[in-house]
Tab-separated table of C-alpha atoms and ligand atoms in Angstrom:
chain	number	residue	atom	x	y	z
A	155	UNK	CA	94.651	85.507	104.143
A	156	UNK	CA	92.580	85.889	107.278
A	157	UNK	CA	90.343	88.972	107.437
A	158	UNK	CA	88.628	90.186	110.570
A	159	UNK	CA	86.453	93.301	110.807
A	160	UNK	CA	87.757	94.593	107.492
A	161	UNK	CA	91.418	94.241	108.451
A	162	UNK	CA	93.980	91.659	107.330
A	163	UNK	CA	94.999	89.661	110.410
A	164	UNK	CA	97.403	87.128	108.925
A	165	UNK	CA	98.631	85.620	105.667
A	166	UNK	CA	100.468	82.471	104.729
A	167	UNK	CA	100.240	78.726	104.518
A	168	UNK	CA	100.010	76.141	107.262
A	169	UNK	CA	97.176	75.355	109.642
A	170	UNK	CA	93.965	77.017	108.496
A	171	UNK	CA	92.320	79.063	111.233
A	172	UNK	CA	88.708	78.626	112.284
A	173	UNK	CA	86.523	81.140	110.413
A	174	UNK	CA	82.878	82.053	109.850
A	175	UNK	CA	83.375	82.136	106.109
A	176	UNK	CA	85.968	80.562	103.845
A	177	UNK	CA	86.525	81.572	100.199
A	178	UNK	CA	88.648	79.336	97.981
A	179	UNK	CA	90.530	81.455	95.462
A	180	UNK	CA	92.727	78.627	94.206
A	181	UNK	CA	94.127	79.398	90.753
A	182	UNK	CA	93.337	83.105	90.963
A	183	UNK	CA	95.753	86.007	91.333
A	184	UNK	CA	95.072	88.239	94.333
A	185	UNK	CA	96.520	91.754	94.298
A	186	UNK	CA	96.014	94.681	96.639
A	187	UNK	CA	93.094	96.854	95.526
A	188	UNK	CA	94.472	99.295	92.952
A	189	UNK	CA	94.842	102.961	93.892
A	190	UNK	CA	94.050	105.773	91.447
A	191	UNK	CA	95.907	108.974	92.323
A	192	UNK	CA	94.474	111.360	89.700
A	193	UNK	CA	91.079	111.582	88.009
A	194	UNK	CA	88.378	114.042	86.977
A	195	UNK	CA	85.226	111.954	87.197
A	196	UNK	CA	83.000	114.685	85.743
A	197	UNK	CA	84.805	114.320	82.421
A	198	UNK	CA	82.991	111.061	81.639
A	199	UNK	CA	80.276	113.459	80.371
A	200	UNK	CA	82.536	114.832	77.612
A	201	UNK	CA	84.569	111.995	76.148
A	202	UNK	CA	86.123	111.821	72.708
A	203	UNK	CA	86.146	115.608	72.150
A	204	UNK	CA	89.022	117.739	70.869
A	205	UNK	CA	90.532	114.622	69.403
A	206	UNK	CA	93.735	116.097	67.978
A	207	UNK	CA	94.241	118.869	70.544
A	208	UNK	CA	97.169	119.563	72.825
A	209	UNK	CA	96.466	120.368	76.482
A	210	UNK	CA	95.773	124.093	76.206
A	211	UNK	CA	93.560	123.877	73.094
A	212	UNK	CA	91.795	120.851	74.579
A	213	UNK	CA	91.076	122.834	77.757
A	214	UNK	CA	89.927	125.939	75.855
A	215	UNK	CA	87.523	123.823	73.817
A	216	UNK	CA	86.084	122.020	76.841
A	217	UNK	CA	85.873	124.709	79.557
A	218	UNK	CA	82.624	126.254	78.189
A	219	UNK	CA	80.968	122.831	78.079
A	220	UNK	CA	82.120	121.966	81.603
A	221	UNK	CA	80.487	125.166	82.860
A	222	UNK	CA	77.181	123.260	82.634
A	223	UNK	CA	78.111	120.873	85.465
A	224	UNK	CA	75.650	120.532	88.349
A	225	UNK	CA	75.078	118.037	91.149
A	226	UNK	CA	72.861	115.711	89.074
A	227	UNK	CA	75.388	115.520	86.234
A	228	UNK	CA	78.277	115.093	88.666
A	229	UNK	CA	76.484	112.225	90.391
A	230	UNK	CA	75.850	110.413	87.095
A	231	UNK	CA	79.430	111.052	85.966
A	232	UNK	CA	80.938	109.870	89.241
A	233	UNK	CA	78.851	106.707	89.323
A	234	UNK	CA	80.042	105.873	85.799
A	235	UNK	CA	83.713	106.631	86.443
A	236	UNK	CA	83.766	104.875	89.811
A	237	UNK	CA	81.970	101.811	88.437
A	238	UNK	CA	84.516	101.554	85.617
A	239	UNK	CA	87.370	101.831	88.088
A	240	UNK	CA	85.898	99.282	90.498
A	241	UNK	CA	85.487	96.813	87.630
A	242	UNK	CA	89.195	97.304	86.841
A	243	UNK	CA	90.165	96.323	90.406
A	244	UNK	CA	90.497	99.838	91.811
A	245	UNK	CA	89.450	100.237	95.447
A	246	UNK	CA	90.611	103.813	96.207
A	247	UNK	CA	90.066	106.816	93.955
A	248	UNK	CA	91.381	110.343	94.162
A	249	UNK	CA	89.110	112.725	92.257
A	250	UNK	CA	90.453	116.164	91.392
A	251	UNK	CA	87.322	118.235	90.965
A	252	UNK	CA	88.037	121.885	90.233
A	253	UNK	CA	85.067	123.134	88.175
A	254	UNK	CA	82.668	124.953	90.491
A	255	UNK	CA	80.376	127.230	88.424
A	256	UNK	CA	78.973	129.980	90.629
A	257	UNK	CA	75.739	129.113	92.376
A	258	UNK	CA	76.014	125.337	91.846
A	259	UNK	CA	76.094	123.391	95.089
A	260	UNK	CA	76.473	119.777	96.096
A	261	UNK	CA	79.115	118.787	93.527
A	262	UNK	CA	81.595	117.162	95.909
A	263	UNK	CA	78.764	115.739	98.005
A	264	UNK	CA	77.282	113.975	94.978
A	265	UNK	CA	80.511	112.235	94.022
A	266	UNK	CA	81.052	111.169	97.632
A	267	UNK	CA	77.520	109.763	97.634
A	268	UNK	CA	78.303	107.830	94.433
A	269	UNK	CA	81.463	106.371	96.011
A	270	UNK	CA	79.581	105.342	99.142
A	271	UNK	CA	76.883	103.640	97.073
A	272	UNK	CA	79.327	101.698	94.901
A	273	UNK	CA	81.554	100.884	97.891
A	274	UNK	CA	84.984	102.258	96.954
A	275	UNK	CA	87.107	104.649	98.991
A	276	UNK	CA	87.285	108.205	97.692
A	277	UNK	CA	89.648	111.077	98.296
A	278	UNK	CA	87.707	113.997	96.844
A	279	UNK	CA	89.303	117.343	96.279
A	280	UNK	CA	87.794	120.738	96.719
A	281	UNK	CA	89.750	122.050	93.748
A	282	UNK	CA	89.689	125.590	92.466
A	283	UNK	CA	90.425	128.065	89.689
A	284	UNK	CA	90.667	131.836	90.272
A	285	UNK	CA	92.868	133.069	87.409
A	286	UNK	CA	90.529	133.885	84.530
A	287	UNK	CA	91.407	134.745	80.945
A	288	UNK	CA	91.208	138.516	81.532
A	289	UNK	CA	93.950	138.191	84.196
A	290	UNK	CA	96.189	136.098	81.948
A	291	UNK	CA	94.846	132.688	82.967
A	292	UNK	CA	93.507	129.951	80.721
A	293	UNK	CA	89.904	129.392	81.940
A	294	UNK	CA	87.093	131.753	80.937
A	295	UNK	CA	86.282	134.419	83.548
A	296	UNK	CA	82.849	132.895	84.179
A	297	UNK	CA	84.420	129.713	85.525
A	298	UNK	CA	86.716	131.176	88.173
A	299	UNK	CA	85.853	131.784	91.823
A	300	UNK	CA	86.757	134.193	94.608
A	301	UNK	CA	89.557	133.035	96.905
A	302	UNK	CA	87.572	133.478	100.109
A	303	UNK	CA	84.651	131.382	98.932
A	304	UNK	CA	87.007	128.604	97.768
A	305	UNK	CA	88.714	128.432	101.155
A	306	UNK	CA	85.478	128.657	103.144
A	307	UNK	CA	83.836	125.928	101.074
A	308	UNK	CA	86.883	123.687	101.463
A	309	UNK	CA	86.738	124.048	105.222
A	310	UNK	CA	82.991	123.372	105.200
A	311	UNK	CA	83.465	120.142	103.210
A	312	UNK	CA	86.224	118.987	105.548
A	313	UNK	CA	83.881	119.439	108.516
A	314	UNK	CA	81.071	117.603	106.748
A	315	UNK	CA	82.895	114.742	105.028
A	316	UNK	CA	86.562	114.241	105.935
A	317	UNK	CA	87.454	111.144	107.949
A	318	UNK	CA	90.877	111.304	109.557
A	319	UNK	CA	92.727	108.194	110.604
A	320	UNK	CA	93.142	104.686	109.192
A	321	UNK	CA	90.375	103.021	107.238
A	322	UNK	CA	88.879	106.299	106.010
A	323	UNK	CA	86.345	105.792	103.227
A	324	UNK	CA	85.990	109.508	102.493
A	325	UNK	CA	88.693	112.142	102.657
A	326	UNK	CA	89.026	115.684	101.366
A	327	UNK	CA	92.194	117.036	99.745
A	328	UNK	CA	93.045	120.631	98.833
A	329	UNK	CA	93.771	120.887	95.110
A	330	UNK	CA	93.996	124.198	93.238
A	331	UNK	CA	93.937	123.248	89.557
A	332	UNK	CA	97.226	124.365	87.995
A	333	UNK	CA	99.737	127.231	87.741
A	334	UNK	CA	97.924	128.533	84.650
A	335	UNK	CA	94.455	128.688	86.229
A	336	UNK	CA	95.175	129.676	89.849
A	337	UNK	CA	96.707	132.853	91.333
A	338	UNK	CA	99.817	132.841	93.473
A	339	UNK	CA	97.739	133.961	96.447
A	340	UNK	CA	95.268	131.089	96.166
A	341	UNK	CA	98.143	128.596	95.772
A	342	UNK	CA	99.745	129.951	98.946
A	343	UNK	CA	96.554	130.139	100.980
A	344	UNK	CA	95.491	126.667	99.843
A	345	UNK	CA	98.755	125.260	101.196
A	346	UNK	CA	98.270	127.135	104.477
A	347	UNK	CA	94.738	125.796	104.814
A	348	UNK	CA	95.772	122.211	104.025
A	349	UNK	CA	98.579	122.326	106.565
A	350	UNK	CA	96.396	123.901	109.240
A	351	UNK	CA	93.743	121.188	108.775
A	352	UNK	CA	96.185	118.288	108.235
A	353	UNK	CA	95.021	117.598	104.659
A	354	UNK	CA	96.992	116.523	101.615
A	355	UNK	CA	97.730	118.994	98.831
A	356	UNK	CA	97.599	118.409	95.089
A	357	UNK	CA	97.861	120.184	91.737
A	358	UNK	CA	98.693	119.603	88.077
A	359	UNK	CA	102.338	120.297	87.268
A	360	UNK	CA	104.780	120.241	84.343
A	361	UNK	CA	102.361	118.448	82.067
A	362	UNK	CA	103.458	120.083	78.791
A	363	UNK	CA	106.244	122.238	77.376
A	364	UNK	CA	103.623	124.948	76.751
A	365	UNK	CA	102.974	125.051	80.504
A	366	UNK	CA	106.674	125.564	81.159
A	367	UNK	CA	106.786	128.430	78.643
A	368	UNK	CA	103.675	129.910	80.281
A	369	UNK	CA	105.250	129.770	83.766
A	370	UNK	CA	108.488	131.314	82.500
A	371	UNK	CA	106.571	134.165	80.933
A	372	UNK	CA	104.176	134.825	83.809
A	373	UNK	CA	106.291	133.967	86.868
A	374	UNK	CA	109.857	133.998	85.501
A	375	UNK	CA	110.306	130.468	86.804
A	376	UNK	CA	109.828	126.864	85.700
A	377	UNK	CA	106.773	125.092	87.183
A	378	UNK	CA	108.887	123.378	89.870
A	379	UNK	CA	110.778	126.582	90.740
A	380	UNK	CA	107.419	128.299	91.047
A	381	UNK	CA	106.057	125.644	93.443
A	382	UNK	CA	109.282	125.737	95.429
A	383	UNK	CA	109.004	129.534	95.809
A	384	UNK	CA	105.455	129.083	97.110
A	385	UNK	CA	106.618	126.632	99.779
A	386	UNK	CA	104.561	123.904	98.230
A	387	UNK	CA	107.038	121.025	97.994
A	388	UNK	CA	106.687	118.552	100.840
A	389	UNK	CA	105.698	115.076	101.974
A	390	UNK	CA	102.022	116.147	102.096
A	391	UNK	CA	102.028	117.100	98.384
A	392	UNK	CA	101.691	115.160	95.166
A	393	UNK	CA	101.502	116.558	91.644
A	394	UNK	CA	99.819	115.136	88.570
A	395	UNK	CA	101.824	114.387	85.405
A	396	UNK	CA	105.347	115.795	86.016
A	397	UNK	CA	106.227	114.903	82.445
A	398	UNK	CA	108.877	117.617	82.205
A	399	UNK	CA	111.020	117.646	85.368
A	400	UNK	CA	114.761	118.305	85.118
A	401	UNK	CA	117.343	116.304	87.078
A	402	UNK	CA	117.424	119.136	89.644
A	403	UNK	CA	113.615	119.132	89.891
A	404	UNK	CA	113.700	115.381	90.445
A	405	UNK	CA	116.253	115.762	93.235
A	406	UNK	CA	114.085	118.463	94.840
A	407	UNK	CA	111.021	116.207	94.675
A	408	UNK	CA	112.966	113.350	96.264
A	409	UNK	CA	114.515	115.488	99.006
A	410	UNK	CA	111.184	117.110	99.919
A	411	UNK	CA	109.141	113.896	99.694
A	412	UNK	CA	106.847	115.369	97.027
A	413	UNK	CA	104.928	112.683	95.130
A	414	UNK	CA	103.970	112.198	91.480
A	415	UNK	CA	100.737	110.916	89.921
A	416	UNK	CA	101.943	109.374	86.662
A	417	UNK	CA	99.213	109.372	83.981
A	418	UNK	CA	100.748	107.708	80.916
A	419	UNK	CA	97.646	107.220	78.752
A	420	UNK	CA	96.462	110.809	79.129
A	421	UNK	CA	99.964	112.100	78.386
A	422	UNK	CA	100.051	110.030	75.199
A	423	UNK	CA	96.501	111.028	74.223
A	424	UNK	CA	97.338	114.752	74.432
A	425	UNK	CA	100.822	114.293	72.987
A	426	UNK	CA	102.345	115.778	76.151
A	427	UNK	CA	105.308	113.407	76.324
A	428	UNK	CA	106.406	110.592	78.622
A	429	UNK	CA	107.354	111.183	82.256
A	430	UNK	CA	110.822	109.819	83.178
A	431	UNK	CA	109.448	107.547	85.889
A	432	UNK	CA	112.514	105.271	85.987
A	433	UNK	CA	114.570	108.315	86.953
A	434	UNK	CA	111.999	109.312	89.584
A	435	UNK	CA	112.053	105.864	91.166
A	436	UNK	CA	115.849	105.703	91.127
A	437	UNK	CA	115.988	109.113	92.837
A	438	UNK	CA	113.534	107.941	95.518
A	439	UNK	CA	110.503	109.993	94.425
A	440	UNK	CA	107.112	108.597	95.506
A	441	UNK	CA	105.165	107.643	92.349
A	442	UNK	CA	101.597	106.404	91.907
A	443	UNK	CA	99.374	106.012	88.850
A	444	UNK	CA	96.376	107.985	87.658
A	445	UNK	CA	93.957	107.351	84.834
A	446	UNK	CA	93.397	111.156	84.653
A	447	UNK	CA	90.054	112.581	83.521
A	448	UNK	CA	87.885	110.629	81.123
A	449	UNK	CA	88.072	113.378	78.476
A	450	UNK	CA	91.822	112.782	78.029
A	451	UNK	CA	91.808	109.046	78.801
A	452	UNK	CA	88.524	107.631	77.705
A	453	UNK	CA	89.144	104.336	79.514
A	454	UNK	CA	89.008	104.552	83.311
A	455	UNK	CA	90.862	101.316	83.921
A	456	UNK	CA	93.676	101.272	86.430
A	457	UNK	CA	95.071	97.846	85.554
A	458	UNK	CA	95.391	99.078	81.984
A	459	UNK	CA	97.284	102.087	83.341
A	460	UNK	CA	99.705	99.691	85.076
A	461	UNK	CA	100.395	98.150	81.670
A	462	UNK	CA	100.723	101.575	80.042
A	463	UNK	CA	103.240	102.674	82.704
A	464	UNK	CA	105.273	99.563	81.923
A	465	UNK	CA	105.131	100.114	78.167
A	466	UNK	CA	105.982	103.831	78.160
A	467	UNK	CA	108.912	103.253	80.538
A	468	UNK	CA	110.239	100.631	78.134
A	469	UNK	CA	109.472	102.742	75.073
A	470	UNK	CA	111.572	105.489	76.617
A	471	UNK	CA	114.501	103.513	78.029
A	472	UNK	CA	114.387	99.921	76.797
A	473	UNK	CA	112.986	96.595	78.080
A	474	UNK	CA	114.857	96.678	81.390
A	475	UNK	CA	113.481	100.082	82.352
A	476	UNK	CA	110.658	98.603	84.418
A	477	UNK	CA	109.592	95.128	85.540
A	478	UNK	CA	105.993	93.943	85.641
A	479	UNK	CA	106.076	93.898	89.414
A	480	UNK	CA	107.477	97.416	89.621
A	481	UNK	CA	104.595	98.593	87.413
A	482	UNK	CA	102.054	96.796	89.605
A	483	UNK	CA	103.689	98.319	92.666
A	484	UNK	CA	103.081	101.807	91.216
A	485	UNK	CA	99.371	101.017	90.958
A	486	UNK	CA	99.096	99.684	94.515
A	487	UNK	CA	101.638	100.517	97.225
A	488	UNK	CA	103.010	103.454	95.227
A	489	UNK	CA	99.560	104.999	94.937
A	490	UNK	CA	98.857	104.515	98.631
A	491	UNK	CA	102.151	106.225	99.508
A	492	UNK	CA	101.339	109.132	97.200
A	493	UNK	CA	97.963	109.608	98.897
A	494	UNK	CA	99.648	109.481	102.303
A	495	UNK	CA	97.832	106.262	103.232
A	496	UNK	CA	99.713	103.625	105.209
A	497	UNK	CA	96.557	101.554	105.810
A	498	UNK	CA	96.054	100.340	102.206
A	499	UNK	CA	98.065	99.414	99.090
A	500	UNK	CA	99.552	96.082	100.184
A	501	UNK	CA	98.471	92.742	101.594
A	502	UNK	CA	100.009	92.617	105.059
A	503	UNK	CA	98.732	92.031	108.582
A	504	UNK	CA	97.272	95.257	109.949
A	505	UNK	CA	96.323	96.680	106.541
A	506	UNK	CA	92.734	97.155	105.479
A	507	UNK	CA	91.334	94.194	103.558
A	508	UNK	CA	91.205	95.901	100.143
A	509	UNK	CA	92.046	93.357	97.465
A	510	UNK	CA	91.296	92.384	93.884
A	511	UNK	CA	90.878	88.824	92.652
A	512	UNK	CA	91.741	88.060	89.029
A	513	UNK	CA	90.862	84.842	87.230
A	514	UNK	CA	93.603	83.141	85.278
A	515	UNK	CA	91.536	80.564	83.398
A	516	UNK	CA	90.393	82.854	80.547
A	517	UNK	CA	91.693	82.987	77.006
A	518	UNK	CA	94.295	85.710	77.555
A	519	UNK	CA	96.295	84.011	80.297
A	520	UNK	CA	96.570	80.616	78.641
A	521	UNK	CA	100.252	79.669	78.390
A	522	UNK	CA	101.367	82.270	80.939
A	523	UNK	CA	103.454	80.406	83.539
A	524	UNK	CA	103.852	83.628	85.497
A	525	UNK	CA	100.224	84.656	86.014
A	526	UNK	CA	101.118	88.066	87.498
A	527	UNK	CA	103.158	88.944	84.410
A	528	UNK	CA	100.427	87.483	82.208
A	529	UNK	CA	97.812	89.618	83.933
A	530	UNK	CA	99.704	92.875	83.377
A	531	UNK	CA	101.064	92.164	79.884
A	532	UNK	CA	97.596	91.178	78.623
A	533	UNK	CA	95.635	93.934	80.407
A	534	UNK	CA	92.967	95.244	80.503
A	535	UNK	CA	90.851	92.682	82.348
A	536	UNK	CA	87.622	92.877	84.250
A	537	UNK	CA	88.280	92.038	87.894
A	538	UNK	CA	86.466	88.931	89.159
A	539	UNK	CA	86.094	90.149	92.712
A	540	UNK	CA	86.909	93.419	94.452
A	541	UNK	CA	86.851	93.660	98.222
A	542	UNK	CA	87.033	96.917	100.184
A	543	UNK	CA	87.416	96.754	103.962
A	544	UNK	CA	86.408	93.094	103.829
A	545	UNK	CA	83.180	93.749	101.909
A	546	UNK	CA	82.461	92.723	98.318
A	547	UNK	CA	82.205	95.596	95.851
A	548	UNK	CA	82.497	93.403	92.735
A	549	UNK	CA	81.601	89.718	92.670
A	550	UNK	CA	81.734	87.429	89.592
A	551	UNK	CA	82.748	90.449	87.522
A	552	UNK	CA	79.631	92.490	88.421
A	553	UNK	CA	79.000	95.368	90.811
A	554	UNK	CA	77.442	94.163	94.063
A	555	UNK	CA	75.842	97.415	95.240
A	556	UNK	CA	74.808	98.982	91.944
A	557	UNK	CA	73.495	98.067	88.517
A	558	UNK	CA	75.955	98.755	85.717
A	559	UNK	CA	73.254	98.933	83.028
A	560	UNK	CA	71.212	101.418	85.025
A	561	UNK	CA	74.300	103.564	85.687
A	562	UNK	CA	75.107	103.645	81.966
A	563	UNK	CA	71.521	104.527	81.054
A	564	UNK	CA	71.277	107.353	83.606
A	565	UNK	CA	74.665	108.671	82.469
A	566	UNK	CA	73.492	108.893	78.834
A	567	UNK	CA	70.573	111.080	79.937
A	568	UNK	CA	72.864	113.533	81.757
A	569	UNK	CA	75.583	113.447	79.076
A	570	UNK	CA	73.085	114.568	76.437
A	571	UNK	CA	73.060	118.003	78.110
A	572	UNK	CA	76.807	118.301	77.402
A	573	UNK	CA	76.649	117.262	73.749
A	574	UNK	CA	79.035	119.116	71.447
B	246	LIG	ZN1	94.236	116.013	85.438
């Protein structure tokens, strides 16, 4: 693989080209850098809480704690979550941040700073909640915002941080939190804003049966019918979870080009169910993987999520439901497609040089004649080397631009403020 100025120029065997630098990866497995399509980095501050809760009780227990978030805590949380992801071979991260307590500034900026320091690409959302408990929503009233300030702040962040075009290291997405925490008006105006500015659009959808019952009661529609009525479905949209889509919903997602961020570990952790991903793929729905927030999946490891996607698909529909390579595709090319990125997610000439290098000489891969299958079946693994745009982010299993021990220590200091 020949890399020039952060871009893959050519791949293959034959005559080796003249180069400034040559790296011998003989015996290793090289995959595209993994792509995470759904996370809440701030939740690293509140792991292992509400241990037996379903989604709504888990949220109700955690919202008051999350109200303490500020830029310092967000920075520490993002550094921790992004470091974990980088060490699992993940080169691009979508973070769905939606908790903006009034008067706190710099939250999105601090996670973008953390991503720049560590060296991974970030798609950061200016999320939102405006449907408080007194109006029939789930979050406490103190944690919801006014529509106008949400939209104005989103536009401000786009002007300050969003990079259009291929090779972007920082992008902004528009991501109202969920049907049960956002008003119809904010959902509609968020979509209008995203389409006016050419941004992608994201929300949580159809995660639990309780959410479906909630939507039926409040809107007289299922979650997908509700989104359809709002004009949300489209090729610029992807939704997290989609555990409970009907066959008609699936067809609507496929026809409209709407994508899915499949988060198997989080769905198992909260007992939400298992998304029918085989059916989505067969129908032609775009599907990527997400680790989801660290309070509902305490391990931010995308290669592990590849394995989980494989296992839950097989648990649902038998051993032929998904191959190892299909699972790996979800975590790479599938994720890139979901994020609307045609510049990453695969190793091909013209793509950005984002790749992960995995050793195969450790204990776990002994006896595995197919090292790609061995890698996924025996996940998780620490990546040996992670390269983003041709630059090392992880080398010899350690962060190049940051100190893991220092990140963990600083995170403990901030996390103490969020103790149960
Ligand atoms: Zn989520």
